[in-house]
mmCIF file of C-alpha atoms in Angstrom:
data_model
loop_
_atom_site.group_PDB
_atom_site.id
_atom_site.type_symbol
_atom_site.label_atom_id
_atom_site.label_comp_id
_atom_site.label_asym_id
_atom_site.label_seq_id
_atom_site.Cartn_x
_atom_site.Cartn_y
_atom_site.Cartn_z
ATOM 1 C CA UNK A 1373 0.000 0.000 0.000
ATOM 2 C CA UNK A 1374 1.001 3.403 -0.840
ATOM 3 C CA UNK A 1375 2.130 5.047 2.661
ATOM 4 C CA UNK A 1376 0.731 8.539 3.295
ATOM 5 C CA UNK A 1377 3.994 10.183 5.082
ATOM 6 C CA UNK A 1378 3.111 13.539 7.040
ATOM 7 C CA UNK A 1379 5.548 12.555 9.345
ATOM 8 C CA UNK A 1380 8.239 14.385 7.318
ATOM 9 C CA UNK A 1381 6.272 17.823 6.876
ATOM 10 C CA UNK A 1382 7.933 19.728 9.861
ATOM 11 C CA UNK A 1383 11.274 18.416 8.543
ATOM 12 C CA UNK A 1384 10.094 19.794 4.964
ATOM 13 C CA UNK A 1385 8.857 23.144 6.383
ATOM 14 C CA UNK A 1386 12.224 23.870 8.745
ATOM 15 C CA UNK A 1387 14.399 22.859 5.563
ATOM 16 C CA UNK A 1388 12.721 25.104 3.307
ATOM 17 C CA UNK A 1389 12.642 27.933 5.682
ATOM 18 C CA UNK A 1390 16.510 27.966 6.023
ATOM 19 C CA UNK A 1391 16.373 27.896 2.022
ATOM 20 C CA UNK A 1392 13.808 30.442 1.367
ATOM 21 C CA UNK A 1393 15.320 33.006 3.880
ATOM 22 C CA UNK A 1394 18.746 32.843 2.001
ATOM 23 C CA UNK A 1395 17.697 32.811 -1.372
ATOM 24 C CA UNK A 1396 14.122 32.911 -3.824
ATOM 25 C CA UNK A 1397 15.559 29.565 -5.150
ATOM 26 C CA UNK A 1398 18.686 27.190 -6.186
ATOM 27 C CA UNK A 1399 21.135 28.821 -7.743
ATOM 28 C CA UNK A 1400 21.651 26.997 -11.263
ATOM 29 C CA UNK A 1401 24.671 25.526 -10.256
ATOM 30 C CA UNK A 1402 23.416 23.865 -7.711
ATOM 31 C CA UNK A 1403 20.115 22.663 -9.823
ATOM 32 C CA UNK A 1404 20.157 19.086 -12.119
ATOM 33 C CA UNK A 1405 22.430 19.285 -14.670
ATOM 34 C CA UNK A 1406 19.594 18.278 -17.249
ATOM 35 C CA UNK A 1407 22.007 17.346 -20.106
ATOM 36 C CA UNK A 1408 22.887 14.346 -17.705
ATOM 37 C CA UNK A 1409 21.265 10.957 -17.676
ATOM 38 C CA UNK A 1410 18.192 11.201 -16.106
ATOM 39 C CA UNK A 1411 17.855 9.269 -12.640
ATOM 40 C CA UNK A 1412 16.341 6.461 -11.777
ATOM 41 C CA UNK A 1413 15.942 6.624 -7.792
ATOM 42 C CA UNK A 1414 13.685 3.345 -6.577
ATOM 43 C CA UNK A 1415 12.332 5.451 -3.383
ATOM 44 C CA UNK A 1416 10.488 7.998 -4.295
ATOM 45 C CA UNK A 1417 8.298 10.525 -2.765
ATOM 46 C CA UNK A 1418 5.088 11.894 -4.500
ATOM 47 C CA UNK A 1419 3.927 15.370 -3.057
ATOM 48 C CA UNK A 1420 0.406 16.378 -3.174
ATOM 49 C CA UNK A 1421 -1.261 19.850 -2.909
ATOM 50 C CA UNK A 1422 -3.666 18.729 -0.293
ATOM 51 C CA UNK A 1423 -7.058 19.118 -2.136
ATOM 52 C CA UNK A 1424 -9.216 15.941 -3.260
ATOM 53 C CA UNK A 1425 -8.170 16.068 -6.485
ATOM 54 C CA UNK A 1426 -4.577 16.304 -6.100
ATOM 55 C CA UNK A 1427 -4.745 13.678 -3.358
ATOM 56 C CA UNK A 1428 -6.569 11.464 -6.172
ATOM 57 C CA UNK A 1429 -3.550 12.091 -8.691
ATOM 58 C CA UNK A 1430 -0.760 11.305 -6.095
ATOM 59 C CA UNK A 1431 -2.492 7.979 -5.113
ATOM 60 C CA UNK A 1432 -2.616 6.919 -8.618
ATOM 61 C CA UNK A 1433 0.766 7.599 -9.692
ATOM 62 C CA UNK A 1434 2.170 6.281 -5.643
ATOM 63 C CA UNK A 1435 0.070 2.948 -7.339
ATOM 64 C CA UNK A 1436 1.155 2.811 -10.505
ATOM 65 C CA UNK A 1437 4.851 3.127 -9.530
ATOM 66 C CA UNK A 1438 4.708 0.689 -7.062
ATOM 67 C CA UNK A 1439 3.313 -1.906 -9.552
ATOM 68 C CA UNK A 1440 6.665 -0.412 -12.100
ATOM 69 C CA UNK A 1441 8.828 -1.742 -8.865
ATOM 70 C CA UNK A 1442 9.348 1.278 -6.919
ATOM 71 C CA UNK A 1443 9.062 2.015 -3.363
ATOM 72 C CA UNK A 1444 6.713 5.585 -2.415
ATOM 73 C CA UNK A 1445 5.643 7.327 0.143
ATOM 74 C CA UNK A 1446 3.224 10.366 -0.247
ATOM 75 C CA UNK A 1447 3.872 14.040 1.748
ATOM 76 C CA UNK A 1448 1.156 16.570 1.163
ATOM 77 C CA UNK A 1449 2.213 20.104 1.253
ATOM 78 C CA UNK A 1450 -0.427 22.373 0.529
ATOM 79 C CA UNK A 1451 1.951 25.312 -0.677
ATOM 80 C CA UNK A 1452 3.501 25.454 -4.179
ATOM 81 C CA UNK A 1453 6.027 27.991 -2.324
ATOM 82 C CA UNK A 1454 6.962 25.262 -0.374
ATOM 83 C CA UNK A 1455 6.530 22.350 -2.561
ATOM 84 C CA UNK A 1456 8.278 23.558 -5.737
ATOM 85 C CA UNK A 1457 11.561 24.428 -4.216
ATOM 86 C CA UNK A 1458 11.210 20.213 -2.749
ATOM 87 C CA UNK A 1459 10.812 19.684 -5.732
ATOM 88 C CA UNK A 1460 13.823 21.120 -7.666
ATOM 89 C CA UNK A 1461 15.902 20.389 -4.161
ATOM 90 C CA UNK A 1462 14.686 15.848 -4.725
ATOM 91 C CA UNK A 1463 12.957 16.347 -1.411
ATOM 92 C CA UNK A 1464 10.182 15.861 -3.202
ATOM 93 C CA UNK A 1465 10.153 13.560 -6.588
ATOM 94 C CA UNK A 1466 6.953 13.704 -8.705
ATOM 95 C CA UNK A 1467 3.967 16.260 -8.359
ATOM 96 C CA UNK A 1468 0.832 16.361 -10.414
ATOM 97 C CA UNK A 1469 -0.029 19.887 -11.808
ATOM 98 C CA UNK A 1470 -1.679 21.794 -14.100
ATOM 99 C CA UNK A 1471 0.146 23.150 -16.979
ATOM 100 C CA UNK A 1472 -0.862 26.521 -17.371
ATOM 101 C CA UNK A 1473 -1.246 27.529 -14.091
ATOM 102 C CA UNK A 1474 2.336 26.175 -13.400
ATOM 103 C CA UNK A 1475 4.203 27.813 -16.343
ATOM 104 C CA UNK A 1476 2.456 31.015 -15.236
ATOM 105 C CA UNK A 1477 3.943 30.057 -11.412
ATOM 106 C CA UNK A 1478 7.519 29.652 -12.572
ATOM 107 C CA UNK A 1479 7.345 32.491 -15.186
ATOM 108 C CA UNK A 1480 6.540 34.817 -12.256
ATOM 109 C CA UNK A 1481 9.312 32.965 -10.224
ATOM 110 C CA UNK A 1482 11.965 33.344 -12.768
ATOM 111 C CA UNK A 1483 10.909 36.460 -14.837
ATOM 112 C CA UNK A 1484 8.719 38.669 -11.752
ATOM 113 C CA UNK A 1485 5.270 38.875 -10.737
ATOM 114 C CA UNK A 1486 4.982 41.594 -13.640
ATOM 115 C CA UNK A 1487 5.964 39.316 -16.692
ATOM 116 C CA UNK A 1488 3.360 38.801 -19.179
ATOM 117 C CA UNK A 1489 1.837 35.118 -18.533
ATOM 118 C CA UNK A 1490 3.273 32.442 -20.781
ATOM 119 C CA UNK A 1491 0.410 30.117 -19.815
ATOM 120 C CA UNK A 1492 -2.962 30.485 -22.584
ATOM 121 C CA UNK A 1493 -5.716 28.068 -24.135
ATOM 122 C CA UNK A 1494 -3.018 26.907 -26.287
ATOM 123 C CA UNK A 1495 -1.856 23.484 -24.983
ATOM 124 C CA UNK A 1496 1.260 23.066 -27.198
ATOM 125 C CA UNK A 1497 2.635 26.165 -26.859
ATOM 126 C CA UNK A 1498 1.597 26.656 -23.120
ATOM 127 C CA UNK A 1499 3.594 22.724 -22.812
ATOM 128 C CA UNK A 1500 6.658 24.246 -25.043
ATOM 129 C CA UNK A 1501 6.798 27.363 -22.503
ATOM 130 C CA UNK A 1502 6.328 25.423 -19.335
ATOM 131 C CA UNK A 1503 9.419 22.777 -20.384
ATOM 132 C CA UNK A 1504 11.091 25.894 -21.327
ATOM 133 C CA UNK A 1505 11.015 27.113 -17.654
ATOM 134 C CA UNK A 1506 11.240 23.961 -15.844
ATOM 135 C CA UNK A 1507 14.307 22.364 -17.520
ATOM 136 C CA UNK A 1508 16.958 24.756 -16.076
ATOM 137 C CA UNK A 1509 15.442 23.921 -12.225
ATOM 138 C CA UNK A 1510 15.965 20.725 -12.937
ATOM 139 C CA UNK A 1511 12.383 19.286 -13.413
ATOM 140 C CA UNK A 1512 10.924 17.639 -16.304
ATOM 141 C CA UNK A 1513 7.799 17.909 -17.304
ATOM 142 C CA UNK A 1514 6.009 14.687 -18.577
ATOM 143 C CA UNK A 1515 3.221 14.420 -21.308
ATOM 144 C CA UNK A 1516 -0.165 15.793 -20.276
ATOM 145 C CA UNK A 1517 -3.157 13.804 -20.472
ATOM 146 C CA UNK A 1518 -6.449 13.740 -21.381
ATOM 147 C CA UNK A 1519 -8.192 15.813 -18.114
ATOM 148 C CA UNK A 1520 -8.182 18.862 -17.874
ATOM 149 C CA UNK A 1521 -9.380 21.407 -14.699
ATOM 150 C CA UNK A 1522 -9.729 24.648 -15.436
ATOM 151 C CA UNK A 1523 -11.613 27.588 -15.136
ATOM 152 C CA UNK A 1524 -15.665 26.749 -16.016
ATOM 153 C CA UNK A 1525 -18.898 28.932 -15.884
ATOM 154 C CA UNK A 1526 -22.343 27.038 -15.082
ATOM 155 C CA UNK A 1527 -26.149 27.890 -15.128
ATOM 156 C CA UNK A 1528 -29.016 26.381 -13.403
ATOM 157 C CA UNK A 1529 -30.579 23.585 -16.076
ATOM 158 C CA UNK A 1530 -33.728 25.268 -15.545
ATOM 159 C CA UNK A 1531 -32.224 28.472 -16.886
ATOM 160 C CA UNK A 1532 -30.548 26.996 -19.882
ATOM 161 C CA UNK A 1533 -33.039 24.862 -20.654
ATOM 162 C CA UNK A 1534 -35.794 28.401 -20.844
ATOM 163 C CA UNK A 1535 -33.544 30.399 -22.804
ATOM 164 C CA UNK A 1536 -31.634 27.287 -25.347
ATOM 165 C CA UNK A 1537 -28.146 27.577 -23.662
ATOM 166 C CA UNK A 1538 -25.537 25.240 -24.387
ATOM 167 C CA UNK A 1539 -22.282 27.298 -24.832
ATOM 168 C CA UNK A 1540 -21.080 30.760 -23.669
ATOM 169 C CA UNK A 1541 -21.801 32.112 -26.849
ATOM 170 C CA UNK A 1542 -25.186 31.133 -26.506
ATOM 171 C CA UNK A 1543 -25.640 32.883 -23.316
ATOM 172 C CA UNK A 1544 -23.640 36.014 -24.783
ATOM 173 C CA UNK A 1545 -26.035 36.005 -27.934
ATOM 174 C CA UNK A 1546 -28.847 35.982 -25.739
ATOM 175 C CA UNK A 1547 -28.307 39.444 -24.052
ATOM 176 C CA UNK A 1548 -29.327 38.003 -20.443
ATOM 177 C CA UNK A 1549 -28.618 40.709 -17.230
ATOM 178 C CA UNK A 1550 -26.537 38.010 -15.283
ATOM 179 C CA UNK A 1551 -25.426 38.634 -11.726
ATOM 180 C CA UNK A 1552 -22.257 36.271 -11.820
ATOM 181 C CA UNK A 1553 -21.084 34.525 -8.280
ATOM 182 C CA UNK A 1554 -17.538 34.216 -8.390
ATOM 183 C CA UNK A 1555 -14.476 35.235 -6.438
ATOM 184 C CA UNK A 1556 -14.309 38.989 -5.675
ATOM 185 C CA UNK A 1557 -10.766 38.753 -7.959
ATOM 186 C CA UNK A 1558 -13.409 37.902 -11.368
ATOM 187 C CA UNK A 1559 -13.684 41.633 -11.804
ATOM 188 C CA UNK A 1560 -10.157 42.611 -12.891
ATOM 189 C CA UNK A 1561 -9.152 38.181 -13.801
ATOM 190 C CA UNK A 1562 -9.158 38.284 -17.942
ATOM 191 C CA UNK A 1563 -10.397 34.999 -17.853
ATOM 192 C CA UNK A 1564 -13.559 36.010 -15.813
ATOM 193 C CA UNK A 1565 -15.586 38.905 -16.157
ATOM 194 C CA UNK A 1566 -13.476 40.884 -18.697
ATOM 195 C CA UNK A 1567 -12.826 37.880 -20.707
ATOM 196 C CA UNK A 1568 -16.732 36.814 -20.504
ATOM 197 C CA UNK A 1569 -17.673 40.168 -21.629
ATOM 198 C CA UNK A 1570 -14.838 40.705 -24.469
ATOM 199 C CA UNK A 1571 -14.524 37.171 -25.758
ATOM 200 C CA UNK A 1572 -18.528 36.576 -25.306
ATOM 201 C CA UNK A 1573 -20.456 39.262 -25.288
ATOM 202 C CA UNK A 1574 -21.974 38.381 -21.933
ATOM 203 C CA UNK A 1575 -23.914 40.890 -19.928
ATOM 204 C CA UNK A 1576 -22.029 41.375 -16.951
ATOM 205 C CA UNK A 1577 -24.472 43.368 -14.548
ATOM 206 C CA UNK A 1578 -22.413 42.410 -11.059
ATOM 207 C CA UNK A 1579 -20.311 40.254 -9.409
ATOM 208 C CA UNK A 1580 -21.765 38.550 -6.128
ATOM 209 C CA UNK A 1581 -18.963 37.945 -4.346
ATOM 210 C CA UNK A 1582 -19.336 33.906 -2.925
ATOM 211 C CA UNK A 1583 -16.285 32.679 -4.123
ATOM 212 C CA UNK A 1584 -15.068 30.218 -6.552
ATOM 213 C CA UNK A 1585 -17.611 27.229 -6.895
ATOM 214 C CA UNK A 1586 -18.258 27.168 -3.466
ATOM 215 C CA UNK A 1587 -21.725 26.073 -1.693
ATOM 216 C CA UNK A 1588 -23.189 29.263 -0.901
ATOM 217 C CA UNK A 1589 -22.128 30.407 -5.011
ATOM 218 C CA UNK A 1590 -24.173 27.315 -6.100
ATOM 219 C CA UNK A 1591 -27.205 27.932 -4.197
ATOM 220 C CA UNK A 1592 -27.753 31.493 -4.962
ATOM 221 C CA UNK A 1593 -27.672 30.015 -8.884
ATOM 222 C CA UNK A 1594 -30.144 27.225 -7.682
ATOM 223 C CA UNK A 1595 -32.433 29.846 -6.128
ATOM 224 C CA UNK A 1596 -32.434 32.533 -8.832
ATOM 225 C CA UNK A 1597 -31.011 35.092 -6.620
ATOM 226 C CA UNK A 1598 -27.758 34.650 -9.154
ATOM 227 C CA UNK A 1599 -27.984 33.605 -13.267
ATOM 228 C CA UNK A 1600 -23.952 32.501 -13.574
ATOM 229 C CA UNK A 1601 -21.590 30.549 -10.975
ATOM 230 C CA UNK A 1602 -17.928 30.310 -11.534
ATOM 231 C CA UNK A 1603 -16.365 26.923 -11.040
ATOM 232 C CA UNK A 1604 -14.423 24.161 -12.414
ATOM 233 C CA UNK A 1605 -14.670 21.722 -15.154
ATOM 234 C CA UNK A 1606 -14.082 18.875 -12.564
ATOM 235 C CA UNK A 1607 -17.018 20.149 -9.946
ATOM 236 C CA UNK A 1608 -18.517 17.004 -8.529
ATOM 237 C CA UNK A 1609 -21.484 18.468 -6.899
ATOM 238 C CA UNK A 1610 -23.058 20.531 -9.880
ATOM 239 C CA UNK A 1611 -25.845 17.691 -10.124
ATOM 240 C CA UNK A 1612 -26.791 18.148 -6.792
ATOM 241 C CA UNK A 1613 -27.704 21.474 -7.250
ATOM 242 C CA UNK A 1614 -29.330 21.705 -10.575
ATOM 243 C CA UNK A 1615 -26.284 22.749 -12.411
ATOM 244 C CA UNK A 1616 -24.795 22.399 -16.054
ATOM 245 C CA UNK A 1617 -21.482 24.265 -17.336
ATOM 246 C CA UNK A 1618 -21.832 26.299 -20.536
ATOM 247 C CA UNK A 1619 -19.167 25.056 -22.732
ATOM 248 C CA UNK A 1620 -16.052 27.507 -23.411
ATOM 249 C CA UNK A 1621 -16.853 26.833 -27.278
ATOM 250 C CA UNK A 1622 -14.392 30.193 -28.092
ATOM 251 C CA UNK A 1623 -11.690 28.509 -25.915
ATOM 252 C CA UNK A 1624 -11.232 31.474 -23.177
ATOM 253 C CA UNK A 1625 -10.142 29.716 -20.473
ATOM 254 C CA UNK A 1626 -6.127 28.369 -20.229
ATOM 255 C CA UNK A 1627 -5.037 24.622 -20.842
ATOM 256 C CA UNK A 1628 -4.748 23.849 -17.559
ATOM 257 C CA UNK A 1629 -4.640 20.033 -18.331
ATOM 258 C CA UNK A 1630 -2.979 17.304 -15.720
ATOM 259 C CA UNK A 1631 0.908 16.975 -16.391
ATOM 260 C CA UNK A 1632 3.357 15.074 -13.864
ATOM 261 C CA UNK A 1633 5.961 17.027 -12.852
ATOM 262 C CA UNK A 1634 9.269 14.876 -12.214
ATOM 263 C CA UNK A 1635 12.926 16.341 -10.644
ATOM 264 C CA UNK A 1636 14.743 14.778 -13.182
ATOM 265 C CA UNK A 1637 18.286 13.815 -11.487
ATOM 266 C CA UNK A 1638 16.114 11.415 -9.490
ATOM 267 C CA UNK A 1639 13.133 9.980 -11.308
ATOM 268 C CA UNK A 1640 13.119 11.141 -15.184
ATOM 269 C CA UNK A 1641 13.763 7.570 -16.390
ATOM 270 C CA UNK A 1642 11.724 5.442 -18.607
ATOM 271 C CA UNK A 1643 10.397 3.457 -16.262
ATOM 272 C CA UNK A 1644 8.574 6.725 -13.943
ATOM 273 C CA UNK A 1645 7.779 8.264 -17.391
ATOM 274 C CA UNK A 1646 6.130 5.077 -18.697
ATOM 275 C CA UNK A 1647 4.017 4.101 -15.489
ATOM 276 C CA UNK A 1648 2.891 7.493 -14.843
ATOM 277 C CA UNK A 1649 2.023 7.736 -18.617
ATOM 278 C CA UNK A 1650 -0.194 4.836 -18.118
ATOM 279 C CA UNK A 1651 -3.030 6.980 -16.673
ATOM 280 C CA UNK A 1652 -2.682 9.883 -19.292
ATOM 281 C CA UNK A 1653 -4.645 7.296 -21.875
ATOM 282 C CA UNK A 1654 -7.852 6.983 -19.914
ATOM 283 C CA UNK A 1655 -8.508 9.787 -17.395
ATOM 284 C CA UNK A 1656 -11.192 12.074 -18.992
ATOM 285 C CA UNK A 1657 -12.079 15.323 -17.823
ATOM 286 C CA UNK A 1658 -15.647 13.604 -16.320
ATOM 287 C CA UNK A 1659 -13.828 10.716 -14.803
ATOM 288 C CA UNK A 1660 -11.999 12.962 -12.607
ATOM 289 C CA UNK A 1661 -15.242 14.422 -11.573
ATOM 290 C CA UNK A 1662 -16.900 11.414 -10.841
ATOM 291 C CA UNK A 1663 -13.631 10.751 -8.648
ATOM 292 C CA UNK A 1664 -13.771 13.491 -6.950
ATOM 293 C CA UNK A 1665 -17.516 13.267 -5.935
ATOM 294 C CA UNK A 1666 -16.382 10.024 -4.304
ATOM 295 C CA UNK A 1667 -14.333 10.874 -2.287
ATOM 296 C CA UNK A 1668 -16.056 14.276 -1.201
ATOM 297 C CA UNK A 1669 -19.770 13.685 -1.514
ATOM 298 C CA UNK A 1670 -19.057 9.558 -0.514
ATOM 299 C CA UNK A 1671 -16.753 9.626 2.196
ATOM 300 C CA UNK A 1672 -14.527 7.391 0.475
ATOM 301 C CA UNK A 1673 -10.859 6.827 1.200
ATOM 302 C CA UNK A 1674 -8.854 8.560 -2.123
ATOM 303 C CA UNK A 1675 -6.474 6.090 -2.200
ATOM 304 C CA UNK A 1676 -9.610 3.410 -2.583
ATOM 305 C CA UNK A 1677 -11.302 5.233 -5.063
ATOM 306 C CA UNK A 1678 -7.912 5.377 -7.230
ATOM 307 C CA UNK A 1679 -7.583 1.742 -6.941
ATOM 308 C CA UNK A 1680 -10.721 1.299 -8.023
ATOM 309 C CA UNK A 1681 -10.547 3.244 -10.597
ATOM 310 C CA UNK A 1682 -6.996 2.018 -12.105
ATOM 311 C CA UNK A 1683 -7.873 -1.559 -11.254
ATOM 312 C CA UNK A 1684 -11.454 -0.741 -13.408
ATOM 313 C CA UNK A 1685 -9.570 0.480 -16.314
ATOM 314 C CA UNK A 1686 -6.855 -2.734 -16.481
ATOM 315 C CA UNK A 1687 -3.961 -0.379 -15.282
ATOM 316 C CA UNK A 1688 -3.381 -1.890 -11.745
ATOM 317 C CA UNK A 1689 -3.148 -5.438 -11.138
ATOM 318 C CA UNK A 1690 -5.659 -6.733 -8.049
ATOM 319 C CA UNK A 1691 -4.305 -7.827 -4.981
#
């Protein structure tokens, strides 16, 4: 069984503190050397962000390693601050992210909070930027699969289904006041309001500040009170409140689809890059969804519900 290892997060935290008081990150010569062979380290450890979804992805590739003949632990450190620098340091081995909101991460890292953002709906050229900013910190980033979370906008199914919305052109066509409930940060974000209202056309009357897909957003949708919720294309619980997402048919929102993240002096051989590979030919968009309503609306155990799930799709051999 894959071990979940908290047990080293004050270690982590007192490490990283020395680091980050000297310096904003490794200095290059002390980083990978990543025209060397890659490494092949047989204990590896897996870091997670600490939300359902990333615990998911960590379980799944902590699974599919072991299988490959490697020996993991998982640490969850809910800070990319902190869990980056492990990263490019081998404290930490593999992470799963999300491409565009990564590049964007280490752009600002290496370039400033004011450089332009390299990460955009593009996939292939937000993947060529992100490699592009990884490689010289020593991490390699792996093929991205098929799932993808990122940014989505959804309307009660009552609502669409009175007015014939499918897409966010549909809505913007339409010429609907909508109150939006989002994040109070939608009113300056370009993929939010401004985006909605350049890209789409959409009738921004206000913002009702609830926050990113988060109960009390949802409800005031459900009830009327609100037309438009801002969420994410991997939101379990939309059923349970009479929700559908309007599809992004003009492609607005960034690529933010799954890659693994590897440090590459200890686990960018073949046989990481194969096994975690394994999982970027099936995972959809919706499975992750219905993976994450498992474990959150279920009560079930993530590393049982990626078992299940790897074990249903032939990638995991049962026990």
């Amino acid at each position: 069984m894959t071990r979940i290892h908290r047990a080293l997060v004050p270690l982590l935290l007192a490490a990283l503190t020395v680091l980050t008081a000297c310096t904003s990150g490794p200095s290059l010569e002390h980083q990978g050397d990543v025209t060397g062979s890659p490494g092949d380290s047989k204990e590896l450890t897996i870091g997670s962000a600490g939300f359902t979804e990333s615990d998911l992805l960590a379980q799944m590739y902590g699974l599919l390693l072991r299988q490959a003949g490697y020996r993991t632990e998982i640490l969850s450190v809910t800070n990319r601050e902190i869990y980056e620098p492990a990263l490019e340091n081998g404290q930490i081995d593999v992470v799963p992210e999300y491409a565009a909101t990564f590049a964007d991460w280490l752009n600002a890292k290496v370039n400033g909070e004011k450089a332009p953002p390299v990460g955009s709906p593009d996939l292939t050229a937000t993947m060529t930027a992100l490699r592009r900013l990884a490689a010289p910190r020593g991490l390699e980033v792996l093929a991205p699969g098929k799932a993808v979370d990122q940014n989505a906008f959804a309307v009660s199914k009552k609502y669409a289904r009175e007015h014939g919305l499918k897409t966010l052109s549909d809505l913007g066509r339409s010429g609907l006041p909508v109150r939006l409930a989002a994040g109070d940060e939608c009113v300056q974000r370009p993929y939010c309001e401004p985006g909605l209202k350049k890209t789409y056309g959409i009738n921004i009357t206000a913002i009702d500040p609830k926050g990113v897909g988060t109960t009390q957003a949802k409800q005031a949708v459900e009830s009327g009170q609100d037309q438009m919720v801002l969420t994410t294309t991997t939101d379990a619980t939309l059923n349970e409140f009479g929700l559908v997402i309007l599809a992004d048919d003009k492609h607005l929102q960034n690529a933010d689809y799954i890659v693994p993240v590897v440090n590459r002096a200890r686990a960018g051989s073949a046989g990481v890059t194969d096994a975690l590979g394994a999982v970027n030919t099936v995972l959809t968009t919706a499975d992750l969804a219905s993976l994450n309503e498992q474990v959150d609306s279920w009560r079930r155990l993530p590393e049982d519900v990626a078992r299940t799930y790897l074990e249903s799709k032939a990638l995991l051999r049962q026990d």
